Coordinates of C-alpha atoms in Angstrom, one line a residue:
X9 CA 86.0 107.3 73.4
X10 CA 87.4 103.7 73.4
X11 CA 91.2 103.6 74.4
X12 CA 93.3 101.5 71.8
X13 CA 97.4 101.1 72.6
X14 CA 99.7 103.2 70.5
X15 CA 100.8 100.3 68.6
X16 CA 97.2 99.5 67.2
X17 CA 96.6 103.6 66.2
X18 CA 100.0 104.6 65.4
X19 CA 103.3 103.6 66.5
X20 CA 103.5 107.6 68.1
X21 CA 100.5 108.5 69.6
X22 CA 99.8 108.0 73.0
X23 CA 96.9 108.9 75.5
X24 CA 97.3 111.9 78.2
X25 CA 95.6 114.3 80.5
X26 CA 96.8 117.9 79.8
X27 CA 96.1 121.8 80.8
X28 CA 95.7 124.0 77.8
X29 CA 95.2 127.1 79.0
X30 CA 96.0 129.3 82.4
X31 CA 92.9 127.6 84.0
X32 CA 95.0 125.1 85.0
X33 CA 92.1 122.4 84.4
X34 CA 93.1 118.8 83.2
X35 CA 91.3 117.0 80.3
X36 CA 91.9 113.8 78.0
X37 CA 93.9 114.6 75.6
X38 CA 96.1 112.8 72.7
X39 CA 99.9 113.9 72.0
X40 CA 102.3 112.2 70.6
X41 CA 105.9 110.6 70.8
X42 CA 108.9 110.1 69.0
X43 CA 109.8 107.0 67.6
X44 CA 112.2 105.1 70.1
X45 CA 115.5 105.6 68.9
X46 CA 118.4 103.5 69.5
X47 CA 119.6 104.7 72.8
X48 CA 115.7 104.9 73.8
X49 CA 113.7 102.9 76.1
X50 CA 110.0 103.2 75.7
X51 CA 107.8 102.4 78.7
X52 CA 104.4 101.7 80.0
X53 CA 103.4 104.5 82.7
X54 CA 102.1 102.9 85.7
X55 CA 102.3 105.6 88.3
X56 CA 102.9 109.1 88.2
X57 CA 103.2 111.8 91.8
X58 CA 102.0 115.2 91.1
X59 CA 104.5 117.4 92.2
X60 CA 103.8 121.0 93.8
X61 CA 105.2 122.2 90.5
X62 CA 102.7 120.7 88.4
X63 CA 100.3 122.9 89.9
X64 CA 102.4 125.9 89.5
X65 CA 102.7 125.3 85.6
X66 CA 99.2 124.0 84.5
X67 CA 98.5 127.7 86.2
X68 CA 101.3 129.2 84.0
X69 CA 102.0 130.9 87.5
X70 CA 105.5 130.9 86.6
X71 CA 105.1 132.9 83.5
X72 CA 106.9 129.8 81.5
X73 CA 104.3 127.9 80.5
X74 CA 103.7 127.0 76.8
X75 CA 100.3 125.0 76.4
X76 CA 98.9 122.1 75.6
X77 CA 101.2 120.8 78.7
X78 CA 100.9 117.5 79.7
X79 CA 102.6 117.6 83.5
X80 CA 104.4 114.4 85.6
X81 CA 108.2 114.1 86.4
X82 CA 107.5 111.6 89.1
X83 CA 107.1 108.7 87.0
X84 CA 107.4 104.8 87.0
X85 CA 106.7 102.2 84.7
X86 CA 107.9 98.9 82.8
X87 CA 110.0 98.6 79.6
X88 CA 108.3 98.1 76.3
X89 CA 110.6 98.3 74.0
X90 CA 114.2 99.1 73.3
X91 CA 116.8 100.8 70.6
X92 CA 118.9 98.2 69.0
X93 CA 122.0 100.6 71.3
X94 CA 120.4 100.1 75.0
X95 CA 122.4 98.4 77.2
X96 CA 121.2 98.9 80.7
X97 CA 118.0 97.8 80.3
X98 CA 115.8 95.1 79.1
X99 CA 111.9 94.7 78.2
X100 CA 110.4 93.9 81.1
X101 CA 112.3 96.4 83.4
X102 CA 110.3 98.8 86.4
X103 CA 112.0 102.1 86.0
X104 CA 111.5 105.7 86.6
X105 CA 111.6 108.6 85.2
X106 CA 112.2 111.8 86.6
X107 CA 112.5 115.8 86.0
X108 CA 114.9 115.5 83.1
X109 CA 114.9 113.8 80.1
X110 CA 118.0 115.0 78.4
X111 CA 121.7 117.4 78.6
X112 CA 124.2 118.4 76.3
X113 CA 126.3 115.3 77.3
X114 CA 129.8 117.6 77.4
X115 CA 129.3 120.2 79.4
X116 CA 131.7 120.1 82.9
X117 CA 128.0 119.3 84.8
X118 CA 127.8 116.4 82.6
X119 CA 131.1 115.0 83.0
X120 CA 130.9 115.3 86.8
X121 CA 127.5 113.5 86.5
X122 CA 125.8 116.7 87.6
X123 CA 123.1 117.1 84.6
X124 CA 120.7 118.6 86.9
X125 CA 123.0 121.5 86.3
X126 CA 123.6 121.4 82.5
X127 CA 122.8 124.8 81.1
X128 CA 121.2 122.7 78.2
X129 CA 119.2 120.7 80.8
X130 CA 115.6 119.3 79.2
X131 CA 112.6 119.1 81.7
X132 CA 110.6 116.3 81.3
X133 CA 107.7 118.4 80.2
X134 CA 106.6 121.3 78.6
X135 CA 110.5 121.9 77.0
X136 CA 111.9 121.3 73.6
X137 CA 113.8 118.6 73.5
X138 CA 116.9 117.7 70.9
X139 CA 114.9 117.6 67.8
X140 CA 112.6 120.1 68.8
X141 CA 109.4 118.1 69.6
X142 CA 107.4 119.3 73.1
X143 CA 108.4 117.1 75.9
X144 CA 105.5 115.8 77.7
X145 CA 105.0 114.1 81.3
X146 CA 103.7 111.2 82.7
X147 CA 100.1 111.9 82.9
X148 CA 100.6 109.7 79.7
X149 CA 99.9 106.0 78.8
X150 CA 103.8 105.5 77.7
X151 CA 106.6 107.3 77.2
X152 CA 109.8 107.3 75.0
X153 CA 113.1 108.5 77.0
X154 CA 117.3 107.9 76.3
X155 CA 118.8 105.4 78.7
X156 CA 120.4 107.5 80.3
X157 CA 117.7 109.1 81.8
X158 CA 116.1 106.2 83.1
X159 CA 116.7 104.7 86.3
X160 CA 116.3 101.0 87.3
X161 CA 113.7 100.3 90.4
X162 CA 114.5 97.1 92.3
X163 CA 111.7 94.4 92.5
X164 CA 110.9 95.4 96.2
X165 CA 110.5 98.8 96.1
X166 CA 106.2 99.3 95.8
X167 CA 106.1 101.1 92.4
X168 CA 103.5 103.5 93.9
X169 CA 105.4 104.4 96.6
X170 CA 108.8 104.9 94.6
X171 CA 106.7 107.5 91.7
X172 CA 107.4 110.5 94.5
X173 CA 111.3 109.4 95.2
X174 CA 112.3 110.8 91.6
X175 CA 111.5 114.5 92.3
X176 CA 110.7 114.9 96.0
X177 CA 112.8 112.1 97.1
X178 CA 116.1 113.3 95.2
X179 CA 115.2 116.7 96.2
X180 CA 115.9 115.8 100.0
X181 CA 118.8 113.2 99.3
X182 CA 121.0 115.1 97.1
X183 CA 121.7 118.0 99.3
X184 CA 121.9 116.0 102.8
X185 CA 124.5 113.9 100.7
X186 CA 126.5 117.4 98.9
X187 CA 126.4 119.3 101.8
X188 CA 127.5 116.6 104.4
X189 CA 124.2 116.9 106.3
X190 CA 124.7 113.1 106.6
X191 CA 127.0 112.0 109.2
X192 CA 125.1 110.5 112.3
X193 CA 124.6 112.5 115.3
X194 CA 124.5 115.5 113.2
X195 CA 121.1 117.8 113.7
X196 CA 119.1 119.0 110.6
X197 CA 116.3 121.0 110.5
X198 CA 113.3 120.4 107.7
X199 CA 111.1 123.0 107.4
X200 CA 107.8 122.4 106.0
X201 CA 106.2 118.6 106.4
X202 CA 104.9 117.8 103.2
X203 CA 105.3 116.1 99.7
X204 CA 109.2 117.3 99.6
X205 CA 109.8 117.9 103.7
X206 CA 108.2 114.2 104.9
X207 CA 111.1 112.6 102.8
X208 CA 113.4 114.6 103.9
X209 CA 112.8 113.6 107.6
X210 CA 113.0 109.8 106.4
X211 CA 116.2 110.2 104.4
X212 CA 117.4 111.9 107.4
X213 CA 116.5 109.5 109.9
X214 CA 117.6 106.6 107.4
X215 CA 121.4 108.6 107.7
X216 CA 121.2 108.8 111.4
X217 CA 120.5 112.3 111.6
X218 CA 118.6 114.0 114.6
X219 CA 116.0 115.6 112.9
X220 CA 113.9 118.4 114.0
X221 CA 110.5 119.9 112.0
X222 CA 110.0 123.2 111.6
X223 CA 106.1 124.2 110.5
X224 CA 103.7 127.1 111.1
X225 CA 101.2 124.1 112.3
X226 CA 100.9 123.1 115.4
X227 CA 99.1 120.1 114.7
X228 CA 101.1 118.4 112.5
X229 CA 103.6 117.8 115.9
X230 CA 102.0 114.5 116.5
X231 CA 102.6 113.4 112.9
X232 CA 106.1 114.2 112.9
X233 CA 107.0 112.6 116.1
X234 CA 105.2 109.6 116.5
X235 CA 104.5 108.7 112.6
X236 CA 108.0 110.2 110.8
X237 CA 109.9 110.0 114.1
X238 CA 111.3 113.2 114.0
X239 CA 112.8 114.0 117.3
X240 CA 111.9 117.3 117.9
X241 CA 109.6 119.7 116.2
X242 CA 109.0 123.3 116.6
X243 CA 106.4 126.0 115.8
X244 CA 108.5 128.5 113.9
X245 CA 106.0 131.7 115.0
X246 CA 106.5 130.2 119.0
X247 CA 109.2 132.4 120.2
X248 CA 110.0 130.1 123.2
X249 CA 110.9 127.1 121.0
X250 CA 112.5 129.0 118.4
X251 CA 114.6 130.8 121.5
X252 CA 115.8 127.1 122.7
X253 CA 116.6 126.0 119.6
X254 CA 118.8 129.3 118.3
X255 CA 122.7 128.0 117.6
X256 CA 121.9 124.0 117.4
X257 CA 121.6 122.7 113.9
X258 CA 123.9 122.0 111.5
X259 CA 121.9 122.2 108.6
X260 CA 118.5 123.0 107.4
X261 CA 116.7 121.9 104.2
X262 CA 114.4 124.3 103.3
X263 CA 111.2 122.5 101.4
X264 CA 108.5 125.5 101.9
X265 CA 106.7 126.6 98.3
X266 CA 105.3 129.8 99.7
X267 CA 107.0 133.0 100.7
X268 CA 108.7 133.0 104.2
X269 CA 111.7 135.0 106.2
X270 CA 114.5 132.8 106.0
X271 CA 115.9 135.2 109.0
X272 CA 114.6 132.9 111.4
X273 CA 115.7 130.1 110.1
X274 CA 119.6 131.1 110.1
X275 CA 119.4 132.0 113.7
X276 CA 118.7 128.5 114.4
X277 CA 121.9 127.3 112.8
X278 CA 125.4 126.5 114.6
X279 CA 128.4 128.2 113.2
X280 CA 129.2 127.3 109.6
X281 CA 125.7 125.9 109.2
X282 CA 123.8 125.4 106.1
X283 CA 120.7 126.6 105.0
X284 CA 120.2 124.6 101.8
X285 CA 116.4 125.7 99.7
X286 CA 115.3 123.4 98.0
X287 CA 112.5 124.8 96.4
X288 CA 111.6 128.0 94.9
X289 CA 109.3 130.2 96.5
X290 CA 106.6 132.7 94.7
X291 CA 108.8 136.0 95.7
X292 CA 111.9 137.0 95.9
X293 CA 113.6 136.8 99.5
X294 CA 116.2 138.8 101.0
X295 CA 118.7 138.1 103.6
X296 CA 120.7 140.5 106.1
X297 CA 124.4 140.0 105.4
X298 CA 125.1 140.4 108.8
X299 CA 123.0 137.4 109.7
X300 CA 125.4 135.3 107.7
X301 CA 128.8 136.9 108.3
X302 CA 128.4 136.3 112.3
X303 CA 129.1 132.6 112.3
X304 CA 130.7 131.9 108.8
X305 CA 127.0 130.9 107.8
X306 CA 125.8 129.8 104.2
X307 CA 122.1 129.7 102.6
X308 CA 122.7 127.9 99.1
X309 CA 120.4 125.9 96.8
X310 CA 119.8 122.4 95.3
X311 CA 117.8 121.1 92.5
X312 CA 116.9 117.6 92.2
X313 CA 119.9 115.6 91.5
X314 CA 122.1 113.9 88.6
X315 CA 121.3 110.4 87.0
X316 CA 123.9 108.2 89.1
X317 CA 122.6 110.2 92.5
X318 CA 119.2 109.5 91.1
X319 CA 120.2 105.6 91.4
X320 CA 121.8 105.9 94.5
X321 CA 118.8 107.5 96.0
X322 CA 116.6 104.2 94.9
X323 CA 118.8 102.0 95.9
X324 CA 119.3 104.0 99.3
X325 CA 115.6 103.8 99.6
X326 CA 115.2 100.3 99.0
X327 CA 117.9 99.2 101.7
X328 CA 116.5 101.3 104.0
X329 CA 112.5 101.0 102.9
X330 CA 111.6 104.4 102.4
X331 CA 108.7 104.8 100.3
X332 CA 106.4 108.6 99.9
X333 CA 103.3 108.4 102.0
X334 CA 101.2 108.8 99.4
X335 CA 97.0 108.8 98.5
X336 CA 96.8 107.3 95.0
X337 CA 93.9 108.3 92.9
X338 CA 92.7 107.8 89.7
X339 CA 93.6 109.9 86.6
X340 CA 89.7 111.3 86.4
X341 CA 90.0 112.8 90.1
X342 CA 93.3 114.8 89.2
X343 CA 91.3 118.2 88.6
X344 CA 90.3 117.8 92.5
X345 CA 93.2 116.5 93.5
X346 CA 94.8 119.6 92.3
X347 CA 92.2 121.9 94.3
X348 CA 93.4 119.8 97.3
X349 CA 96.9 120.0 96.6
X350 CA 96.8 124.4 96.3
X351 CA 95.0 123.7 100.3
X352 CA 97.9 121.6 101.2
X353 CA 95.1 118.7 102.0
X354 CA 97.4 115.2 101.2
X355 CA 99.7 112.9 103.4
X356 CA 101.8 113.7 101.6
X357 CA 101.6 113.2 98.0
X358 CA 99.3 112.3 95.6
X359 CA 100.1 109.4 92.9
X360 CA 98.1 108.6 89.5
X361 CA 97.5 105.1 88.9
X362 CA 98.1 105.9 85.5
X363 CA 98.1 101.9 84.5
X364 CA 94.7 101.4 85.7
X365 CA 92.5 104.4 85.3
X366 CA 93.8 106.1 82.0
X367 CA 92.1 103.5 80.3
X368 CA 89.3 103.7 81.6
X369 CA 88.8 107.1 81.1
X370 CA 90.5 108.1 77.7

């Protein structure tokens, strides 16, 4: 099939790869969008990350999932067109777009700039938003989102390496930033060294941090130190190091999809430390109250971040040149790139060169 632009079909359709059923495979498919309103800016997807989470809902292994789902919260691209009411913005723009896409506006969250916590908090994709149309994700051509929503991406900030900053990237900053895990000379933990934990050493680092990995694999040491310059890194099952390391850290930001004992992890904290997750694993875990009540101890949780953190973060990143690491692919390989993604096989996260390649293939 030969790809026209939404304006020469219809002024709402646009061109996407989505799952539609619990296989979790991706296909071409066409969805469509709402007029741009007037506090709406529309905008051409250029690059979009596939986050760990994509996989989990194409899969419906949340038990959320309503298909067709077009996935992609990590998502940049240049202005269009905008409402006659936009203000922040102008045609022309590179901005991004990340796991939300609307909020009630009035809500305490709201007012604090803390949308990410609205109780009437729109996802990006696969949600209902204000007049009841599906959201859908950036494995799109364009999309259609309120200014609010949108943040601006400096000039010299590589757009392919910025896609991953607005989910993983604001994963990492926002709770080093809440939880004071910022001041220099402090020592964090990151457990886990992938999409999510890799920018979490660099947003560390970039704060002055001393950061030390925590992973299962041994041979990702090498990687950490000499590539991420982490500096230490320790083999959570290696009783030695975790021994030598019991009582030092301050905080640790827990990035780890799958099942694990957070036990361990809490022993290697100081008094008062932090154990902050940051993602949600498969099963529920449980925690000894003891573990927490001998040193004044806390495990809490962060998702992603509000819309004037989400800015800080980019403009954090640009002054200190952080950037994913990041294999970019094109939008026919994304079915594999899945497969690879449920092994763990990328450094560190996988973006669609939507711009290029949906074209090409739709």
């Amino acid at each position: 099939m030969e790809m026209v632009s939404p304006e020469q079909e219809h002024p709402n359709k646009a061109f996407a790869w989505a799952a539609t059923d619990s296989s979790g495979v991706l296909s071409p498919f066409k969805i469509s969008r709402r007029k741009t309103g007037e506090k709406d800016v529309a905008l051409r997807v250029l690059y979009c990350g596939i986050c760990h989470s994509d996989l989990h809902k194409v899969k419906n292994e949340w038990g959320t999932t309503s298909y067709p789902i077009v996935p992609g919260y990590e998502v940049v691209g240049v202005v269009t067109e905008l409402g006659s009411k936009v203000e922040k913005f102008k045609v022309g723009d590179k901005v991004g777009v990340g796991c939300m896409v609307g909020s009630c506006q009035s809500c305490d969250s709201c007012a604090n700039n803390f949308e990410n916590y609205c109780p009437e908090l729109i996802l990006t994709y696969g949600e209902k938003y204000h007049d009841r149309t599906t959201t859908y994700g950036g494995y799109s051509d364009f999309m259609v989102v309120d200014e609010h929503f949108i943040v601006r991406i400096p000039d010299n900030l590589p757009l392919d390496g910025a896609a991953p900053l607005f989910c993983a990237g604001i994963t990492t900053y926002s709770p080093l930033r809440y939880f004071e895990l910022d001041k220099p000379g402090m020592h964090v933990g990151v457990v886990g060294l992938g999409g999510v934990g890799h920018l979490a050493v660099k947003f560390a680092k970039a704060m002055g941090v001393k950061v030390t990995v925590i992973s299962t694999s041994p041979n990702k040491e090498k990687e950490a130190i000499e590539h991420l310059h982490a500096d230490s890194f320790i083999v959570i099952h290696d009783q030695d190091q975790m021994q030598a390391a019991m009582g030092t850290m301050d905080g640790i930001i827990d990035t780890v999809f799958a099942a694990h004992p957070l036990l361990p992890l809490i022993g290697l904290l100081k008094s008062n430390g932090k154990l902050v997750m940051v993602t949600a694993p498969e099963k529920n875990i449980q925690i000894p109250a003891f573990s927490l009540l001998m040193g004044r101890k806390m495990v809490a949780g962060s998702r992603i971040g509000g819309m004037k953190e989400t800015q800080e973060m980019v403009d954090f990143a640009v002054k200190h040149n952080i950037t994913a690491d990041i294999e970019v692919i094109p939008v026919d390989y994304l079915n594999t790139a899945m497969e690879r993604l449920a092994k763990s096989d990328v450094k560190y996260r996988f973006v669609i060169d939507i711009g290029n390649t949906l074209k090409s293939t739709s």
